[in-house]
mmCIF file of C-alpha atoms in Angstrom:
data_model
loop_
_atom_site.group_PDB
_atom_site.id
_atom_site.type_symbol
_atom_site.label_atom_id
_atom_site.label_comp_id
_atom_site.label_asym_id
_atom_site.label_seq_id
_atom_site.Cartn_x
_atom_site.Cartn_y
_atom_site.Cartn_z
ATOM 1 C CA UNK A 176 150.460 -29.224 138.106
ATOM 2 C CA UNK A 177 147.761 -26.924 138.457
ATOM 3 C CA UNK A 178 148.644 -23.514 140.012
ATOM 4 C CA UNK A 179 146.458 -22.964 143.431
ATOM 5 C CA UNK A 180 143.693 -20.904 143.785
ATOM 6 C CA UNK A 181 144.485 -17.452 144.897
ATOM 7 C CA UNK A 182 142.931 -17.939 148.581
ATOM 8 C CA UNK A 183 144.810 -20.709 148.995
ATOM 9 C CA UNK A 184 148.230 -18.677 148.010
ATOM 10 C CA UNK A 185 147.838 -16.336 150.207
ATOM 11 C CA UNK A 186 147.398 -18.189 153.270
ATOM 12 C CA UNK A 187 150.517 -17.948 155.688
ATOM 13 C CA UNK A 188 152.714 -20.760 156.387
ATOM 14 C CA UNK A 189 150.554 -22.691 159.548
ATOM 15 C CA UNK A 190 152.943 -21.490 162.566
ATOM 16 C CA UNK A 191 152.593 -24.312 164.447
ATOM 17 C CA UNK A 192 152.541 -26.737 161.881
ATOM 18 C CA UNK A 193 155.913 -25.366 161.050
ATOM 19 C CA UNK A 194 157.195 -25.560 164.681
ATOM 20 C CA UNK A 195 156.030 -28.887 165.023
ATOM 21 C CA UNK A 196 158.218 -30.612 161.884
ATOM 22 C CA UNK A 197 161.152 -28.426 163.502
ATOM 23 C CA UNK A 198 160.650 -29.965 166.919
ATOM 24 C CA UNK A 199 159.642 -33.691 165.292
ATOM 25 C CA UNK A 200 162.918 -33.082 163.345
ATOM 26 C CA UNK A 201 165.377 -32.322 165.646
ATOM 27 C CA UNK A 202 164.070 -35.560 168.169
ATOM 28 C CA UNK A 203 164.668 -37.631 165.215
ATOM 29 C CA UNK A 204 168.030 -36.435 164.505
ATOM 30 C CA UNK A 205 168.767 -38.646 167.932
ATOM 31 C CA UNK A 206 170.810 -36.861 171.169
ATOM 32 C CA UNK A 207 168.982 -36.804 174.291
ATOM 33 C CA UNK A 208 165.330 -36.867 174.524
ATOM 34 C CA UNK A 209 163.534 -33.125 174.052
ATOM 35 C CA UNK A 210 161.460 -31.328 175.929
ATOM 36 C CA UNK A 211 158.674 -29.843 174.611
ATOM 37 C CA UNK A 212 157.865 -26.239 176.313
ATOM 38 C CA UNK A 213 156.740 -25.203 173.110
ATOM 39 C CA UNK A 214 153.429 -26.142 172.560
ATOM 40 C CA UNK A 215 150.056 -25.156 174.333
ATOM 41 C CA UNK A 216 148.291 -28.569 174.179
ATOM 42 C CA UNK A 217 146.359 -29.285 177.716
ATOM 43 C CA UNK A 218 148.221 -32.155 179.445
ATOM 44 C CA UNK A 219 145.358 -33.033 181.234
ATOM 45 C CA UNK A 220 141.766 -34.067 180.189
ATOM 46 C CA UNK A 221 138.140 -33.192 180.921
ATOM 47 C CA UNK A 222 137.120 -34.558 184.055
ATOM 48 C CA UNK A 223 135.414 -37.842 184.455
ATOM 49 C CA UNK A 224 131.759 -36.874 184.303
ATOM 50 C CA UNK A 225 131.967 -35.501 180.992
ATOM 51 C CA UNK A 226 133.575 -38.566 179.221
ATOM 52 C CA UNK A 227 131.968 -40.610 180.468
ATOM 53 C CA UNK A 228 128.406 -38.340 179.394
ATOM 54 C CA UNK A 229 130.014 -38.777 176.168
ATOM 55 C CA UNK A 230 130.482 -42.334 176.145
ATOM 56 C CA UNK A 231 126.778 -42.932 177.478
ATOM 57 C CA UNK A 232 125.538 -41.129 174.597
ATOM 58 C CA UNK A 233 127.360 -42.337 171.882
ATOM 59 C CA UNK A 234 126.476 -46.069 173.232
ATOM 60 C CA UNK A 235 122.467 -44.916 172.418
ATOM 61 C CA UNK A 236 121.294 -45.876 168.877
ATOM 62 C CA UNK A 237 119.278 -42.369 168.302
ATOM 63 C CA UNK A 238 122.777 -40.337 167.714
ATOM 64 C CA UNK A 239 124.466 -41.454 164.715
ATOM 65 C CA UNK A 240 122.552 -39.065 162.594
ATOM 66 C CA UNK A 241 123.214 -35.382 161.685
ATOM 67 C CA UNK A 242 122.545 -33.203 165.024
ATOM 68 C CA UNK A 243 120.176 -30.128 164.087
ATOM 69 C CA UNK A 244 123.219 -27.803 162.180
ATOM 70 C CA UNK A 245 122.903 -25.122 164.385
ATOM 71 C CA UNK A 246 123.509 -26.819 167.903
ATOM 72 C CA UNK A 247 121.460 -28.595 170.769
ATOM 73 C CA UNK A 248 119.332 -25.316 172.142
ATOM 74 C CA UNK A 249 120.304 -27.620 175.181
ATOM 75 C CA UNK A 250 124.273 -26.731 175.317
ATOM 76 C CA UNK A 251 123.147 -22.744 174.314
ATOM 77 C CA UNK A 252 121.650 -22.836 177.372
ATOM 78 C CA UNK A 253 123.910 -24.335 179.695
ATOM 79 C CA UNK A 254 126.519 -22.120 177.662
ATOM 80 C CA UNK A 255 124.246 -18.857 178.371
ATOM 81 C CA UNK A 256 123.926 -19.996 181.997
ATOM 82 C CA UNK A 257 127.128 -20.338 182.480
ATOM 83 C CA UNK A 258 128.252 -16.561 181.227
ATOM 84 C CA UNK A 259 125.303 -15.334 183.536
ATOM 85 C CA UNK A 260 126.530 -16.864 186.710
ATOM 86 C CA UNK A 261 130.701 -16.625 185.816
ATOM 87 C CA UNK A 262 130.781 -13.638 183.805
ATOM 88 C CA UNK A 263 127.601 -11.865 184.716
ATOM 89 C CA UNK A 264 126.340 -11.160 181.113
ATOM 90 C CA UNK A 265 122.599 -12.338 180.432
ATOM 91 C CA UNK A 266 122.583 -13.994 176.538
ATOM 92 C CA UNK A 267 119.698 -14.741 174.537
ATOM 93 C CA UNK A 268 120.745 -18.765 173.631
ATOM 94 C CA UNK A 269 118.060 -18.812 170.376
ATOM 95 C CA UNK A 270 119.742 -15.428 169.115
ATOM 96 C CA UNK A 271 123.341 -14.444 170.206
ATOM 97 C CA UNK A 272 125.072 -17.822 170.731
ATOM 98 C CA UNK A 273 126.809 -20.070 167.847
ATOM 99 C CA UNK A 274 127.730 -23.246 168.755
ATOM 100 C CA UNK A 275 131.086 -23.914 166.364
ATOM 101 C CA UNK A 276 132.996 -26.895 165.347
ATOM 102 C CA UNK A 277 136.125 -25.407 167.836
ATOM 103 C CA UNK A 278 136.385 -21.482 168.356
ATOM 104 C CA UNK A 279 139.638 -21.669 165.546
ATOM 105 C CA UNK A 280 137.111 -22.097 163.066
ATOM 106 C CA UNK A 281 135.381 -19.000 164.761
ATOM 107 C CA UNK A 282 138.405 -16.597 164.256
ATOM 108 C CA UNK A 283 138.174 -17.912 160.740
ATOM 109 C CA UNK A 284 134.497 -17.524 160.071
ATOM 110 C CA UNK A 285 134.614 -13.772 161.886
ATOM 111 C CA UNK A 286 136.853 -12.602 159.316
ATOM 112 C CA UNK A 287 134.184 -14.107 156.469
ATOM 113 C CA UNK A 288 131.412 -12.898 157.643
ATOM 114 C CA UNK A 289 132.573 -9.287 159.274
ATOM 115 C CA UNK A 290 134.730 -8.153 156.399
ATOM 116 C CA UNK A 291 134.770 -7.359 152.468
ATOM 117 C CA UNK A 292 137.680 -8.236 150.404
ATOM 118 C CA UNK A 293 140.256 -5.445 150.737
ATOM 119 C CA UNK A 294 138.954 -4.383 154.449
ATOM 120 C CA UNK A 295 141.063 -3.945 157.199
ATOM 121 C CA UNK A 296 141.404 -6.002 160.016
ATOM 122 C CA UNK A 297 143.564 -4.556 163.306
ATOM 123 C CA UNK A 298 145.073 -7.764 165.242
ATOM 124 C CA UNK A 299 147.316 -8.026 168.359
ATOM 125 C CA UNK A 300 150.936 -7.629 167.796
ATOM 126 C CA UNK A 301 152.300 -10.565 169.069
ATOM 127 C CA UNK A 302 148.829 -12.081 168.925
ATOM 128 C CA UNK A 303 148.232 -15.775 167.751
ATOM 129 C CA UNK A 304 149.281 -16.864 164.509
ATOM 130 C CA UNK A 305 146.120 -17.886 163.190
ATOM 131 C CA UNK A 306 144.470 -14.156 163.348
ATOM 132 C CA UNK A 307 146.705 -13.346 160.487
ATOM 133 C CA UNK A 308 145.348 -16.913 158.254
ATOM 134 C CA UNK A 309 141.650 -15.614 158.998
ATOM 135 C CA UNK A 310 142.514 -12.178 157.690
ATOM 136 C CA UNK A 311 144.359 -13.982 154.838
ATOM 137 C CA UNK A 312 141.509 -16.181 153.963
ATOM 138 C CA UNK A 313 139.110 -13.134 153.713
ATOM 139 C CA UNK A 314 141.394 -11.593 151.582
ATOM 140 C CA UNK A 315 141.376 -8.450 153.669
ATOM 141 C CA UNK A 316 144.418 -6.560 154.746
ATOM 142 C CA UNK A 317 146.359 -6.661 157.993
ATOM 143 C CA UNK A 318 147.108 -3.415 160.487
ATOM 144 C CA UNK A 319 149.057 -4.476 163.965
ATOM 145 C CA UNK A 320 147.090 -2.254 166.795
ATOM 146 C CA UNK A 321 149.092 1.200 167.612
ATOM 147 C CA UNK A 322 146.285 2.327 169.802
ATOM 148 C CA UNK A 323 142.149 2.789 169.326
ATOM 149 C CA UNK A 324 142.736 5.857 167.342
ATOM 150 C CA UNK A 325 143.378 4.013 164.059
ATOM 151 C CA UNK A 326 141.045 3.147 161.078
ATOM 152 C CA UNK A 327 139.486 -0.426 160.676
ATOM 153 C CA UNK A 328 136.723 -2.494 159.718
ATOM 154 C CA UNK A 329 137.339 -5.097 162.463
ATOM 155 C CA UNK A 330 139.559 -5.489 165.180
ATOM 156 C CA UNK A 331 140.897 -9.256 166.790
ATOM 157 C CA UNK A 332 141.273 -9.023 170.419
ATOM 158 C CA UNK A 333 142.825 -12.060 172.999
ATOM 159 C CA UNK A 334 142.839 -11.325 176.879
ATOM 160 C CA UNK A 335 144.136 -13.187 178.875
ATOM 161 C CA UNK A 336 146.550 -12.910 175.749
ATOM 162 C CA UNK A 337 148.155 -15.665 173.350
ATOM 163 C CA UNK A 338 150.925 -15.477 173.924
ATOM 164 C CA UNK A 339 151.964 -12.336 175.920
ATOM 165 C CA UNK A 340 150.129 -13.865 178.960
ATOM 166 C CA UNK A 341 148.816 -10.541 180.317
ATOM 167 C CA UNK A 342 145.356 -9.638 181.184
ATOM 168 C CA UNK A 343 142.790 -6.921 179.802
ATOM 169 C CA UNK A 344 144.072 -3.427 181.228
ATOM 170 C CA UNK A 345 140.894 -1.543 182.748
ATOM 171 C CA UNK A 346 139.007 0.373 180.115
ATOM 172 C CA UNK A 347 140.181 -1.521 177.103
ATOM 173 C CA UNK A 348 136.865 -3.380 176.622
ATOM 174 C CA UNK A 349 135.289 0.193 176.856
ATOM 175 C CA UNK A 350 137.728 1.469 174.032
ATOM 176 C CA UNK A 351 137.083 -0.997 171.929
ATOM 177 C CA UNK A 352 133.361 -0.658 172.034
ATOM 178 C CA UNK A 353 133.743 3.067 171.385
ATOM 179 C CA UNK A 354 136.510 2.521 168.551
ATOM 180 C CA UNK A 355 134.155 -0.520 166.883
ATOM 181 C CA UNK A 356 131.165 2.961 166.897
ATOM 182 C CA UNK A 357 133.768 5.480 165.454
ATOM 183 C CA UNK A 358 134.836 3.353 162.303
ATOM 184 C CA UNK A 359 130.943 1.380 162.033
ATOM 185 C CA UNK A 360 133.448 -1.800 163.052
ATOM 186 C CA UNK A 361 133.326 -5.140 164.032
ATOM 187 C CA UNK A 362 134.792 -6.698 167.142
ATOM 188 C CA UNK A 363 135.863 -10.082 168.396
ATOM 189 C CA UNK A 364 137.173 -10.986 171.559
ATOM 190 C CA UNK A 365 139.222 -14.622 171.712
ATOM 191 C CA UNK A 366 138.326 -15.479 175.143
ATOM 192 C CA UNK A 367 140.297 -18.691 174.661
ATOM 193 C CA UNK A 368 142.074 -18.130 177.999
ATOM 194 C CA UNK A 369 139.293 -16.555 180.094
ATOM 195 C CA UNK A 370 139.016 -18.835 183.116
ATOM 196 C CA UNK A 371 142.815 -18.909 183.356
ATOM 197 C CA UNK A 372 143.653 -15.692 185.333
ATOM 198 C CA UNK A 373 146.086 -15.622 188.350
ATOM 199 C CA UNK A 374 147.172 -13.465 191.726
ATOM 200 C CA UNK A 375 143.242 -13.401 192.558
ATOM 201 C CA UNK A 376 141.770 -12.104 189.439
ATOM 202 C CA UNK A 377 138.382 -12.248 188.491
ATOM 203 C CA UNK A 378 137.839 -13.308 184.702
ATOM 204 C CA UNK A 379 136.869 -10.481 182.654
ATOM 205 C CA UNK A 380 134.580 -11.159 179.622
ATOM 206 C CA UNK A 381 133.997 -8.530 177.132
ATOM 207 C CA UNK A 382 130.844 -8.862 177.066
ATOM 208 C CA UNK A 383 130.211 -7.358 179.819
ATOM 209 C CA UNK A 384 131.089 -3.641 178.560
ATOM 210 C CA UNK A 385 128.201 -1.993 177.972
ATOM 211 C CA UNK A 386 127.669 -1.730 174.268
ATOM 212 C CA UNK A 387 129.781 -4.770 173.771
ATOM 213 C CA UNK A 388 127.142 -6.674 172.076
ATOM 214 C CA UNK A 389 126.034 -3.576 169.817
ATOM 215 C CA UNK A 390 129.441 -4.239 168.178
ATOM 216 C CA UNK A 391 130.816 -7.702 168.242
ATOM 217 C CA UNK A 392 131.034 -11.164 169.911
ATOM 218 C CA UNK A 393 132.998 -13.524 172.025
ATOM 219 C CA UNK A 394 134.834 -16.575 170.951
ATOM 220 C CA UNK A 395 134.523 -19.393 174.532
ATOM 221 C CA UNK A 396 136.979 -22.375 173.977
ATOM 222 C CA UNK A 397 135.707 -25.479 175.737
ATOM 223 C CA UNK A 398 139.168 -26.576 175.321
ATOM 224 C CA UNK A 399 141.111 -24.405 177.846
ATOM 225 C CA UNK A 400 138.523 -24.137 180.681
ATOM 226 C CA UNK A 401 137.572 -27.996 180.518
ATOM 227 C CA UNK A 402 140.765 -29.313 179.112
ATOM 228 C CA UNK A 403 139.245 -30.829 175.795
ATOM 229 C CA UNK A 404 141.320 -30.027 173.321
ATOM 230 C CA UNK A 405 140.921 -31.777 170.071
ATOM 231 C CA UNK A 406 136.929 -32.234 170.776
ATOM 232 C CA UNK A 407 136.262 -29.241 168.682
ATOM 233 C CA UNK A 408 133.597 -27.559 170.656
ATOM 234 C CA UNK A 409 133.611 -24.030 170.978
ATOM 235 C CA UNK A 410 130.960 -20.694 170.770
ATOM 236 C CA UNK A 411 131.259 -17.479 169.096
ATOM 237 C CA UNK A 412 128.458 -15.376 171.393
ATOM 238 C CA UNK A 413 126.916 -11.723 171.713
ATOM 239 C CA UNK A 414 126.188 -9.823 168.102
ATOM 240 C CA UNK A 415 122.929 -11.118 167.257
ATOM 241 C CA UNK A 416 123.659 -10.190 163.321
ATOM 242 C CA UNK A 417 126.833 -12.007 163.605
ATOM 243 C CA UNK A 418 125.866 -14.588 165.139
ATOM 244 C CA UNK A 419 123.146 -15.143 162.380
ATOM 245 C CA UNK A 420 125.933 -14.409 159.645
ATOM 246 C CA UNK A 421 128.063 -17.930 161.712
ATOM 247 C CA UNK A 422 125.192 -19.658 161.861
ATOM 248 C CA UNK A 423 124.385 -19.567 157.818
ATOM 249 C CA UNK A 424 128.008 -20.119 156.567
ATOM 250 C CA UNK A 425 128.251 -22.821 158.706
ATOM 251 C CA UNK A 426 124.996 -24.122 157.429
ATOM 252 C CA UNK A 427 126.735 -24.209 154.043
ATOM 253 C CA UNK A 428 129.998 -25.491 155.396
ATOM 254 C CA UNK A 429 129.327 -27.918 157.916
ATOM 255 C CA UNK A 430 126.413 -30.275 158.846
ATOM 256 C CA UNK A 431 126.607 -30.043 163.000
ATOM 257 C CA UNK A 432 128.548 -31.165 165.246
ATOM 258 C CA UNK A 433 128.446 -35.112 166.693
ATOM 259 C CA UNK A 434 125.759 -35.165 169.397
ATOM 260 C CA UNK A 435 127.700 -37.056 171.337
ATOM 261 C CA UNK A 436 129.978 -34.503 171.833
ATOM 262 C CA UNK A 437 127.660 -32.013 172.347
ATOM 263 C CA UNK A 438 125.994 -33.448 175.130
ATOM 264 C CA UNK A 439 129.453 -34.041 176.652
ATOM 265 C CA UNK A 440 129.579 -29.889 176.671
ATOM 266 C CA UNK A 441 126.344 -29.680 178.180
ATOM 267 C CA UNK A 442 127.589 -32.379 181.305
ATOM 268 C CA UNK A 443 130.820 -29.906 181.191
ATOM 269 C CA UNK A 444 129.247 -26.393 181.653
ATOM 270 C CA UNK A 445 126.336 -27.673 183.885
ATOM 271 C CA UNK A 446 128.323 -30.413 185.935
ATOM 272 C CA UNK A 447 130.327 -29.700 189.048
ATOM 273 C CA UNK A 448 133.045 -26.524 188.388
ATOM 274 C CA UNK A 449 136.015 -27.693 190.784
ATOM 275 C CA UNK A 450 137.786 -28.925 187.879
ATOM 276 C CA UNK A 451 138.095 -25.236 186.205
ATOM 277 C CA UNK A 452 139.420 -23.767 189.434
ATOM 278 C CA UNK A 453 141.693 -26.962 189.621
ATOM 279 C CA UNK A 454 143.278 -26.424 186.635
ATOM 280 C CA UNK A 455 143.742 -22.397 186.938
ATOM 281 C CA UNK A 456 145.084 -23.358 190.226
ATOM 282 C CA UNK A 457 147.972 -25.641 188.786
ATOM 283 C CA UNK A 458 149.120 -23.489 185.605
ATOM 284 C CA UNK A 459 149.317 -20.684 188.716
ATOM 285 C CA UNK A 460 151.554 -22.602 190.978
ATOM 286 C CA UNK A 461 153.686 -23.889 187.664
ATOM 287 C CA UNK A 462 153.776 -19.589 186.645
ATOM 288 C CA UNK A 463 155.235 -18.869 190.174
ATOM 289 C CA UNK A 464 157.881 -22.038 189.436
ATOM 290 C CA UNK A 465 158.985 -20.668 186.640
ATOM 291 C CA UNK A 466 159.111 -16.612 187.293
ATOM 292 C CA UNK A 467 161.134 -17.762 190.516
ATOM 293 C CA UNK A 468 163.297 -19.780 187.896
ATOM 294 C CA UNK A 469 163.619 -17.193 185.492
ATOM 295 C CA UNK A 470 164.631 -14.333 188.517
ATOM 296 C CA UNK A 471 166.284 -11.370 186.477
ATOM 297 C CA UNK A 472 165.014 -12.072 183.211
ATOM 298 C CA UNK A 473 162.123 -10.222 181.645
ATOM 299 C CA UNK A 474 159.495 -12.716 182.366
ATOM 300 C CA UNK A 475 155.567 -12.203 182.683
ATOM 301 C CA UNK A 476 152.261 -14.215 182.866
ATOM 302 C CA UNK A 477 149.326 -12.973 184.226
ATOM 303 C CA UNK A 478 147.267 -15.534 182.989
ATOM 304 C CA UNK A 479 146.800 -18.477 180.242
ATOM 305 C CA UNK A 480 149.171 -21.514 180.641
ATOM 306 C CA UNK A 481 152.131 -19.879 179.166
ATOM 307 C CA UNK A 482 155.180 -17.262 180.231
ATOM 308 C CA UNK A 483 156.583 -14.629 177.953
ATOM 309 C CA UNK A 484 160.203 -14.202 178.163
ATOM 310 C CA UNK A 485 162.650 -11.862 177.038
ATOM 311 C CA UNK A 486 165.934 -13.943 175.672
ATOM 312 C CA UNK A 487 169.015 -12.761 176.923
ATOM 313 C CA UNK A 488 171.311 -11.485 174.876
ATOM 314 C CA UNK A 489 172.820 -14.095 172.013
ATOM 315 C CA UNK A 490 170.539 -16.888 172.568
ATOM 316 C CA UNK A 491 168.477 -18.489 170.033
ATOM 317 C CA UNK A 492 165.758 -20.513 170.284
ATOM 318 C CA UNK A 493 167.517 -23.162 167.368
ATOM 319 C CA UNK A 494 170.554 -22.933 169.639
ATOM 320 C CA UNK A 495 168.227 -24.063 172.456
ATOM 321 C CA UNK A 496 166.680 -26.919 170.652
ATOM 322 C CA UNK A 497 169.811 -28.263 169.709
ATOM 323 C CA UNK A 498 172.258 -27.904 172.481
ATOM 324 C CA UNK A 499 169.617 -27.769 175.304
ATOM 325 C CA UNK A 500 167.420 -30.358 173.597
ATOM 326 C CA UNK A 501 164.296 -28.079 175.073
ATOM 327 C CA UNK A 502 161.502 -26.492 172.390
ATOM 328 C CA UNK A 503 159.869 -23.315 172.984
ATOM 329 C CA UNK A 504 157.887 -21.104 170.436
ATOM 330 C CA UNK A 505 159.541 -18.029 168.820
ATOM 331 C CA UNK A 506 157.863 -15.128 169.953
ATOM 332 C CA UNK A 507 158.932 -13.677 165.951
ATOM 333 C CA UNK A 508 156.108 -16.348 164.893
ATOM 334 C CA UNK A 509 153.238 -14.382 166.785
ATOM 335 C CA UNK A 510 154.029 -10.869 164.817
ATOM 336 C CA UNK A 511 157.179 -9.147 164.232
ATOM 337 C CA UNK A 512 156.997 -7.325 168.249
ATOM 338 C CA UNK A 513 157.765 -10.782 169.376
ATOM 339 C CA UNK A 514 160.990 -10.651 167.907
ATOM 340 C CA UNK A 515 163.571 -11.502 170.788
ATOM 341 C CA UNK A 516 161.118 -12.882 172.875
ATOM 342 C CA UNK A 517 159.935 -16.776 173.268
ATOM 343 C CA UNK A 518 156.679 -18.285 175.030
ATOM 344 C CA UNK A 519 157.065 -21.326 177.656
ATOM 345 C CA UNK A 520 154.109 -23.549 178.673
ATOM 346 C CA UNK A 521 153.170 -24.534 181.305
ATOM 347 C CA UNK A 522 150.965 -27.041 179.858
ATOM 348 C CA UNK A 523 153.101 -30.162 180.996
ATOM 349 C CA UNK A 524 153.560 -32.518 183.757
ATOM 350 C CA UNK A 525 155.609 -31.017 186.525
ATOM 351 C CA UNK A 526 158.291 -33.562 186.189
ATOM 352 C CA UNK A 527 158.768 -32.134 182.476
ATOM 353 C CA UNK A 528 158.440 -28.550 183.652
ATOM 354 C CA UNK A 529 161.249 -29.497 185.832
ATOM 355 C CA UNK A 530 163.632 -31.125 183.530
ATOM 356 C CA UNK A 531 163.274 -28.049 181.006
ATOM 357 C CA UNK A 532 164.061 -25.300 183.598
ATOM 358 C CA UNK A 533 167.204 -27.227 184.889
ATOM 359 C CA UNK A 534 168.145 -27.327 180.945
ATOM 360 C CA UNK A 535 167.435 -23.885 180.721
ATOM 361 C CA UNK A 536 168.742 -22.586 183.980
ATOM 362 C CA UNK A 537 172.703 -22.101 182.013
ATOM 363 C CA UNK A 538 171.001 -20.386 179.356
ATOM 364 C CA UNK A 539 168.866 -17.479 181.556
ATOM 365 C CA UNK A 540 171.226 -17.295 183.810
ATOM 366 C CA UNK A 541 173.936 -15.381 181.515
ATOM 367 C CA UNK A 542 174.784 -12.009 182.232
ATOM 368 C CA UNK A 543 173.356 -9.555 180.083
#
């Protein structure tokens, strides 16, 4: 057999396609039916209105064709409107928004088109899994973030964070425009989790530091806010350069995105809202469930759909999965920091939520 290409060999092994053969394994080796805590899949759907856009235009005979390759200027507008009245940042749709094929192709195409082979790229430690394939697949080198007074060519961050839960500390945005101008850097923020903030916060784009756009862009997820997951609709906004740079690799690499599904986006972002604060309102209530459940351990979530947790002493996660039949992710997969640690979501029905905190409850309640 033919050895692999070099790019190919130096890609990680895909976290969650690893936890998910563990998990698939251990319900096949029979025993009581798991729960699955582990992974951060929306349980619900987009709302109504925006399936049923996309059904309306996929039933029309003028959309089975290749939609222009860079996006409907349609959904860069409802996107730009959107960050204008949420966020309060004022985009230019024709020059700093890319319309991408789901923002984890974003995190992958940042690292392409902001990096040389053998540059450095600073990421979140824990921070998600995939940061560390993009870095891989530019064939730059890794350096886990000790502060804004370290070298780099491009930094990764994630607030609300995957998958430490916590929001964007005051200033940090400002640091990291003033770090990206020390080093002549790039920046992305994975604003993934954005609309998901609890305890009455506001959500905090990065964008809106000033500078911000001098030095980097924005990844929006149409999955988390709007609960489509798995329609692969996403943005990368701000940098005007970078944005160009997106827009011609994926030129190269891809030939649109199904109009269809990007007319859905545009029913989504310019549709009725109470959805959004609907679905922020129900990961909250299931956070405060499961802090009150998890009394006296080190637990936190200050955002996203998921709670970090300290493990008490002696407890292992593949201890958990097989005596406890409940899945969580190892927080060691998200960076060596996470080590000892394991992320919960909250991304389930509440019946399940309930089953795997009465499962747990033996576990988190030992003394330490």
């Amino acid at each position: 057999m033919r050895q692999a290409p070099e790019r190919i060999q130096r890609l990680p092994q895909q976290y969650f396609t690893a936890l998910l053969a563990r998990v698939a394994a251990a319900a096949a080796a029979g025993g009581e039916p798991l729960v699955d805590l582990g992974r951060g899949n929306p349980e619900v759907g987009p709302p109504l209105h925006v399936v049923e856009a996309l059904a309306a235009s996929a039933a029309r005979g003028d959309v089975h064709g290749y939609a222009p390759f860079a996006g409907l200027p349609a959904l860069k507008e409802a996107i730009a409107s959107r960050y204008r009245d949420v966020y309060g940042v004022a985009l230019d749709p024709a020059r700093e928004v890319a319309v991408l094929p789901g923002t984890k192709t974003g995190l992958m195409e940042f690292a392409l088109c902001a990096v040389d082979r053998g540059g450095t790229i600073v990421l979140p430690d824990p921070g998600y899994p995939d940061y560390f394939s993009a870095v891989a697949l530019a064939g730059a080198r890794v350096a886990s973030f000790s502060g804004f007074d370290m070298a780099g060519d491009a930094m990764y961050l994630n607030f609300p964070t995957n998958p430490t839960a916590s929001v964007a500390p005051a200033g940090v945005f400002d640091d990291a425009v003033d770090w990206a101008r020390r080093n002549e850097a790039w920046v992305l923020h994975d604003f993934a989790y954005g609309d998901l903030v609890f305890d009455g916060r506001r959500p905090a784009s990065f964008l809106a530091a000033d500078g911000a756009r001098d030095v980097g862009i924005e990844l929006f997820s149409m999955s988390k806010s709007y609960g489509m997951a798995g329609w692969r609709l996403g943005f990368a906004l701000g940098n005007a350069e970078l944005v160009r740079r997106i827009e011609e690799l994926q030129d190269h690499a891809f030939a649109g995105i199904f109009r269809p599904v990007q007319e859905a986006g545009i029913a989504a972002l310019t549709g009725p809202q109470d959805s959004v604060e609907e679905r922020r309102a129900t990961y909250e209530r299931r956070r405060d469930r499961v802090l009150a459940a998890l009394a006296g351990v080190d637990a936190r979530s200050e955002g996203t759909f998921f709670v970090w947790f300290r493990l008490p002493d002696g407890v292992t996660l593949d201890r958990v999965l097989a005596d406890h039949r409940v899945a969580l992710a190892p927080g060691e997969g998200f960076g060596p920091r996470g080590a000892g640690w394991a992320r919960l979501s909250l991304a389930v029905s509440d019946e399940t939520l309930e089953l795997g905190l009465e499962r747990l409850r033996p576990l988190l309640s030992r003394p330490r």
